[in-house]
mmCIF file of C-alpha atoms in Angstrom:
data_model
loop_
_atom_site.group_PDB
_atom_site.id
_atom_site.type_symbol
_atom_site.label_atom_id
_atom_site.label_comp_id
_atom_site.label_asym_id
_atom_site.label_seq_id
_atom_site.Cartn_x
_atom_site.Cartn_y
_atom_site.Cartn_z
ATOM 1 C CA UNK T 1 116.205 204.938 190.653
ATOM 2 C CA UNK T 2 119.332 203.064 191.925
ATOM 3 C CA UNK T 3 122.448 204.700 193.189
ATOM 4 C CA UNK T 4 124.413 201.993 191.075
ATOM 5 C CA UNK T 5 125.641 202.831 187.671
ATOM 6 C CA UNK T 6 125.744 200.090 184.740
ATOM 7 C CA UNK T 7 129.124 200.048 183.040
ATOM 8 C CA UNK T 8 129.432 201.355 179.252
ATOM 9 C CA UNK T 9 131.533 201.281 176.518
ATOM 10 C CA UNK T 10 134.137 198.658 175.685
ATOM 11 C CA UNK T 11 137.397 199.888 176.172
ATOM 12 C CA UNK T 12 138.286 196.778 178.760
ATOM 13 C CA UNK T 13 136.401 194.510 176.923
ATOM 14 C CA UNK T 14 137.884 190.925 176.483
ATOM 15 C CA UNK T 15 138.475 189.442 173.096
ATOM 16 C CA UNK T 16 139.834 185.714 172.099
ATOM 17 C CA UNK T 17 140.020 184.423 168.588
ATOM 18 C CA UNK T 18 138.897 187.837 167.427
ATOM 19 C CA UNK T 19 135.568 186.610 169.179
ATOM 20 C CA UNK T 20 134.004 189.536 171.904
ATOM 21 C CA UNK T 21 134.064 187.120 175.462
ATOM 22 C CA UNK T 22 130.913 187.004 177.008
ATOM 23 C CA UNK T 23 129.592 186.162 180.340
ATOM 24 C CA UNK T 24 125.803 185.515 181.688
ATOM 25 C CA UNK T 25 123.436 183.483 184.019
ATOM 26 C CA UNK T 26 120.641 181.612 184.369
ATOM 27 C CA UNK T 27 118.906 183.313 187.493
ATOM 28 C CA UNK T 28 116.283 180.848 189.193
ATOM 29 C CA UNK T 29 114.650 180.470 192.358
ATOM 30 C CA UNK T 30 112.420 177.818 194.410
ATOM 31 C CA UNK T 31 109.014 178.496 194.422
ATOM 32 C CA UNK T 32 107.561 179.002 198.225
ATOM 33 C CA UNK T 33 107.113 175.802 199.546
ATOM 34 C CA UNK T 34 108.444 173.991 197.058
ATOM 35 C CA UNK T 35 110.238 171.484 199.158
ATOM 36 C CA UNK T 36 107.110 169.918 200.165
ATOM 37 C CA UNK T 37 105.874 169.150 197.116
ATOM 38 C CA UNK T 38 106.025 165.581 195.907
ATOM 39 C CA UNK T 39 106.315 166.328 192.030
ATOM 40 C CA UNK T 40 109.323 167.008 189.710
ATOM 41 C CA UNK T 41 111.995 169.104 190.264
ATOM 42 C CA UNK T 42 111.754 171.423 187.102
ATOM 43 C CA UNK T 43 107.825 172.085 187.681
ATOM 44 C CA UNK T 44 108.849 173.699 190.682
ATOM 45 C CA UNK T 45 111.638 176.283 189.737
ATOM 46 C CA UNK T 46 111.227 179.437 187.948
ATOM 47 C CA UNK T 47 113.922 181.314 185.720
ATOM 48 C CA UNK T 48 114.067 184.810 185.206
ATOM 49 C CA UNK T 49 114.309 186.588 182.225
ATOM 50 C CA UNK T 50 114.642 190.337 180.748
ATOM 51 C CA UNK T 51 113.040 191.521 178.131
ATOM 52 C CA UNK T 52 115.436 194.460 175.565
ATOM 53 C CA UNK T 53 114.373 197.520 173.585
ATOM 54 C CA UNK T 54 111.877 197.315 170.531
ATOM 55 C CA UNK T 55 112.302 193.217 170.741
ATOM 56 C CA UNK T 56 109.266 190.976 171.825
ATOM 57 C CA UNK T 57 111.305 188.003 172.923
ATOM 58 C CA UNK T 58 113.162 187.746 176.086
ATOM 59 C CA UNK T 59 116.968 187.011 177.283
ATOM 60 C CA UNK T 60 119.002 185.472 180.262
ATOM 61 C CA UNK T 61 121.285 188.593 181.717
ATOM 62 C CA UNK T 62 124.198 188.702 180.330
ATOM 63 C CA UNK T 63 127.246 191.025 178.428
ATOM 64 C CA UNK T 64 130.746 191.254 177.557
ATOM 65 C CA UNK T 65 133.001 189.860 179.857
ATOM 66 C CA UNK T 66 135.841 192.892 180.922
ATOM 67 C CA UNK T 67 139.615 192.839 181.517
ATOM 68 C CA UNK T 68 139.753 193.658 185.193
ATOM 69 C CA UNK T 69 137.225 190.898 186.751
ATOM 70 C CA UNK T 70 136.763 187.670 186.540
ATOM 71 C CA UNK T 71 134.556 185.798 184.072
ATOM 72 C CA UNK T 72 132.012 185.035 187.359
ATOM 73 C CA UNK T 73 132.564 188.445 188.770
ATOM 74 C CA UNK T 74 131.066 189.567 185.011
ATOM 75 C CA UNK T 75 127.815 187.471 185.612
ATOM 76 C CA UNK T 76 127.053 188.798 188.591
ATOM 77 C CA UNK T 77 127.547 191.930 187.287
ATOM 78 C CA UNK T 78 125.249 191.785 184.592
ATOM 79 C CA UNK T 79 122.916 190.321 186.550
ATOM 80 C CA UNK T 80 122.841 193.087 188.940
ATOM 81 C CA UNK T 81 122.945 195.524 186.567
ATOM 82 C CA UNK T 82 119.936 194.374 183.772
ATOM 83 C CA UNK T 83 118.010 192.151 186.076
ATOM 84 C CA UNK T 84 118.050 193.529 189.267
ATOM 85 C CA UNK T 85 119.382 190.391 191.438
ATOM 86 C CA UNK T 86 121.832 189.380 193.776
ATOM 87 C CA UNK T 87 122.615 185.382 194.672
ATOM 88 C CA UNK T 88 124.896 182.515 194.499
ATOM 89 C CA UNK T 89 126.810 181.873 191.352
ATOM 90 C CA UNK T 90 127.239 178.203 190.121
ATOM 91 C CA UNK T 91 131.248 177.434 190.131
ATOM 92 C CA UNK T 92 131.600 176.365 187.181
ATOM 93 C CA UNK T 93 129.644 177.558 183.448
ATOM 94 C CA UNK T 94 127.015 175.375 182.073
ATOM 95 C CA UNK T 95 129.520 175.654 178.986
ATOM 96 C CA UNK T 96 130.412 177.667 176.420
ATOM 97 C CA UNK T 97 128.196 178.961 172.765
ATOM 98 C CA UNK T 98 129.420 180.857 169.829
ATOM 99 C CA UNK T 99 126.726 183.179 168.294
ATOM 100 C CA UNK T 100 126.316 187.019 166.947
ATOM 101 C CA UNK T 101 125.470 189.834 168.949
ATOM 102 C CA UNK T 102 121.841 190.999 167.821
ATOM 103 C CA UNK T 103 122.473 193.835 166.059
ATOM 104 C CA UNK T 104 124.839 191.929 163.695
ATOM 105 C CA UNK T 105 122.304 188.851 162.882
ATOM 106 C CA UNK T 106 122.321 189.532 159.186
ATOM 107 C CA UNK T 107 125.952 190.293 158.051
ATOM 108 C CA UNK T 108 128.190 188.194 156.454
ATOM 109 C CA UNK T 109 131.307 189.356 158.243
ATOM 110 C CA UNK T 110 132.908 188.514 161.069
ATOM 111 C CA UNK T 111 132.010 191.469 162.897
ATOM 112 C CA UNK T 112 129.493 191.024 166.082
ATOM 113 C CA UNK T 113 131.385 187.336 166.979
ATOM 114 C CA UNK T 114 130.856 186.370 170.609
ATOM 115 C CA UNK T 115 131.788 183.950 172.745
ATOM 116 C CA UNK T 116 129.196 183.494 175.842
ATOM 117 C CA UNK T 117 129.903 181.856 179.130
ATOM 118 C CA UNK T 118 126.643 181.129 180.561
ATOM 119 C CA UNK T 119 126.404 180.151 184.739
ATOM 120 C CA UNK T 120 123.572 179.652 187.073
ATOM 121 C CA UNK T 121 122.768 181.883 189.997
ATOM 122 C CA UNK T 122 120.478 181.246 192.648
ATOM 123 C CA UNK T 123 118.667 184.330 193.257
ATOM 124 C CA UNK T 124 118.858 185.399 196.844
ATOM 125 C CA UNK T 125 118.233 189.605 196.570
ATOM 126 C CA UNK T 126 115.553 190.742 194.425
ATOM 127 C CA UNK T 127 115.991 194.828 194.221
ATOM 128 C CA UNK T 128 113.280 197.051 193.533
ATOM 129 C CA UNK T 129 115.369 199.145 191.367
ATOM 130 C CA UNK T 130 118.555 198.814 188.928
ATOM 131 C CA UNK T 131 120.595 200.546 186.992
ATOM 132 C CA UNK T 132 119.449 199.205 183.946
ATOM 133 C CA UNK T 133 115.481 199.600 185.157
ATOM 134 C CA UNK T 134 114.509 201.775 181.948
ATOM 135 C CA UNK T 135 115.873 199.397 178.928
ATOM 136 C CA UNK T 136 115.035 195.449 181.041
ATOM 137 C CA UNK T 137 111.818 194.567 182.385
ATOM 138 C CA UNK T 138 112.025 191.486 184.307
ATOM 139 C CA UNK T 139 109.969 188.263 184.307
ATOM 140 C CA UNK T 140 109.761 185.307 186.530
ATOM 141 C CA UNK T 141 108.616 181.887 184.006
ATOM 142 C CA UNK T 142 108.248 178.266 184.548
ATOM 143 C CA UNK T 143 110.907 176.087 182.922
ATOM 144 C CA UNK T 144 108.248 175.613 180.014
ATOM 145 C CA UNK T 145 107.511 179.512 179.912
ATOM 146 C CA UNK T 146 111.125 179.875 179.356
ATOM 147 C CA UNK T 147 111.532 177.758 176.359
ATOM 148 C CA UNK T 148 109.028 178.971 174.461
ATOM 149 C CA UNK T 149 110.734 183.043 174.675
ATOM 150 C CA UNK T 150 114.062 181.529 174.134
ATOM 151 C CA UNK T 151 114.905 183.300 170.204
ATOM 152 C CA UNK T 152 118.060 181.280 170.247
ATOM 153 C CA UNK T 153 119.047 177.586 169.800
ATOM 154 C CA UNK T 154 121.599 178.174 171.953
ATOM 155 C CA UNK T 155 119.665 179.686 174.731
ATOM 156 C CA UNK T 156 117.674 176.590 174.678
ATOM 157 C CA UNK T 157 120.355 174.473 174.684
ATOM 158 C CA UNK T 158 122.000 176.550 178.343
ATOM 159 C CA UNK T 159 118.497 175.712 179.444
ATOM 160 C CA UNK T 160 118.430 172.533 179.033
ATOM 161 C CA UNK T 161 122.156 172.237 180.371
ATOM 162 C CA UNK T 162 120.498 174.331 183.603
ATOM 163 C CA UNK T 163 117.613 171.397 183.707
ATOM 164 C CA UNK T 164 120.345 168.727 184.196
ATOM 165 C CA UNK T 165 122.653 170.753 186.703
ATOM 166 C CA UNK T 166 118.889 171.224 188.721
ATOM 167 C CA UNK T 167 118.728 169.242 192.330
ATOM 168 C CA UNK T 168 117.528 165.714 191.411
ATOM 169 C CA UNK T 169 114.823 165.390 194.435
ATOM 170 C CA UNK T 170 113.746 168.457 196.385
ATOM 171 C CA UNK T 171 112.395 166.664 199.356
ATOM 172 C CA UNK T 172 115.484 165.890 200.802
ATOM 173 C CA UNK T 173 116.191 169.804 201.797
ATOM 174 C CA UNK T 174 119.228 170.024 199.804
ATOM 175 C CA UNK T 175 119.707 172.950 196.945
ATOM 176 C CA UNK T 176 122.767 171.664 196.157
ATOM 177 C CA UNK T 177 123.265 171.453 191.935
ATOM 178 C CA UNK T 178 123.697 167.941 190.917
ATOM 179 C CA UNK T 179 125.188 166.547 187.958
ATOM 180 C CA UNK T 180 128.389 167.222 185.515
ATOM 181 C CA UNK T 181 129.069 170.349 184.639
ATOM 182 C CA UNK T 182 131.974 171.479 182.601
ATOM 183 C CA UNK T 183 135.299 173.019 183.561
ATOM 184 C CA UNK T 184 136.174 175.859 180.910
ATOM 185 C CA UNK T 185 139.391 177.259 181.131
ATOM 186 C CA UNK T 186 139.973 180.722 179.205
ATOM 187 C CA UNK T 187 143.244 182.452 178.849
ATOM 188 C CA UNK T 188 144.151 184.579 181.387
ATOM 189 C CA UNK T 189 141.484 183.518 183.938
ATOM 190 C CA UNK T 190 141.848 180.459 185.648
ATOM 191 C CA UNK T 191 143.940 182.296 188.955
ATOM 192 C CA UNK T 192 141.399 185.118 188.738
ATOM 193 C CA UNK T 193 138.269 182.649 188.790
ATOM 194 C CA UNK T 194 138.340 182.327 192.702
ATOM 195 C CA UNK T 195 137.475 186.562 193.326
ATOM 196 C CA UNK T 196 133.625 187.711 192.991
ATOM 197 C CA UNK T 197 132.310 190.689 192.991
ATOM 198 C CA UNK T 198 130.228 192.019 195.888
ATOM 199 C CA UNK T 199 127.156 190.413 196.293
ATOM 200 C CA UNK T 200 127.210 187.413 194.772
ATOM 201 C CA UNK T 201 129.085 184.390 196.318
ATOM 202 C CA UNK T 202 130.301 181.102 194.432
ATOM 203 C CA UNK T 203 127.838 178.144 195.574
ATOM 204 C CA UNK T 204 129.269 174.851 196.814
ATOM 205 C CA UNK T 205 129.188 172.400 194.409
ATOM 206 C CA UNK T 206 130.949 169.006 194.812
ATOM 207 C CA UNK T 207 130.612 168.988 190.594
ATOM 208 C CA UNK T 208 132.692 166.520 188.332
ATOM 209 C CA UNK T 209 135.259 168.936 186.751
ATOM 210 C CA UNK T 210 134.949 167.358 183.131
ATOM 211 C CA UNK T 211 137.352 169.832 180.998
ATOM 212 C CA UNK T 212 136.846 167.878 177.662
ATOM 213 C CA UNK T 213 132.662 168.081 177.906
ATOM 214 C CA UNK T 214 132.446 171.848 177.316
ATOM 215 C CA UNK T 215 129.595 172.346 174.816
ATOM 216 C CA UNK T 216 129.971 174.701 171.892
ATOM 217 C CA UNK T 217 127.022 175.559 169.843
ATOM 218 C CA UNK T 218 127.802 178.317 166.472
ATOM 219 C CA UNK T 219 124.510 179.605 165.628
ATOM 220 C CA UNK T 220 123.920 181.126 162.380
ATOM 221 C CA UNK T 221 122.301 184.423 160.977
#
């Protein structure tokens, strides 16, 4: 098993608006050789995704955001942690969604709120183990795959905001992201943005910073 130890509990957990802050990422990678083939960009990419206890469908990484890192330096995190995977982190989110934590789908209060910050991260490390091994299979899937495991409307909707940030034409060697992708400030965090945590590294990205395009998506029991 791996030397590395997940975090628990949630005694430096981030709240805002009485809403738990969450942070997660889209890991992807280039299939082998993908560079020289002359067909579209998203046929030619796989996502990965983790499966959770006693639940069929399948998630992006991701968890609560805590009080001494950064919201990037939490992504990575939870990517090492329930995935397994190292890699470069996108600089900016693909935006922001408001939904429930799953054990709080069905009640009426406002207990289980969260606010998720969702980035990409091109995989670069794949380990063979990870702390959390024993609770999160992981599973590589075409863009298509992906869609059809995604529970949530707003996990769709990250993945379609992770089709648009995707490199526009892969023969020209480049894996720079393309496109505009939003600027989300949070309280507390826009000094602490630059620091990540060991491991992962922010990717260039000569991105539009468009602060009034962040999308927010509240997705009902």
């Amino acid at each position: 098993m791996s030397s590395l130890i997940a975090r628990t509990g949630r005694h430096r957990q981030r709240y805002q608006d009485q809403l738990r802050l969450v942070s997660g990422c889209i890991p992807y990678r280039f299939q082998k050789n993908a560079k020289d083939q002359n067909c579209a960009t998203e046929n030619n990419v796989l996502v990965l995704m983790i499966s959770t206890p006693n639940r069929d469908d399948l998630v992006f990484p991701k968890g609560g955001w805590e009080n001494d890192e950064t919201i990037g330096e939490a992504a990575c995190r939870e990517a090492l942690e329930e995935a397994g995977v190292k890699g470069l982190l996108g600089e900016n989110p693909l935006g922001v969604w408001e939904f429930r934590s799953k054990s709080k789908q069905n009640s009426c209060s406002n207990e289980g709120g969260c606010r998720g910050y969702m980035f990409v991260l091109e995989v670069t490390e794949e380990l063979e183990t990870w702390p959390e091994q024993a609770n999160h299979d992981r599973k590589w899937l075409s863009v298509d795959e992906a869609f059809k495991f995604c529970r949530y409307d707003w996990m769709r909707d990250a993945l379609k905001k992770f089709l648009m940030a995707l490199p526009r034409d892969m023969t020209q060697g480049t894996s720079e992201m393309v496109g505009e992708l939003p600027t989300l400030p949070v309280s507390g965090s826009e000094s602490e943005h630059k620091r990540l945590s060991p491991g992962c590294s922010k990717k260039p990205s000569g991105l539009q910073h468009l602060e009034d395009s962040c999308t927010k998506c509240v997705v009902q029991a």
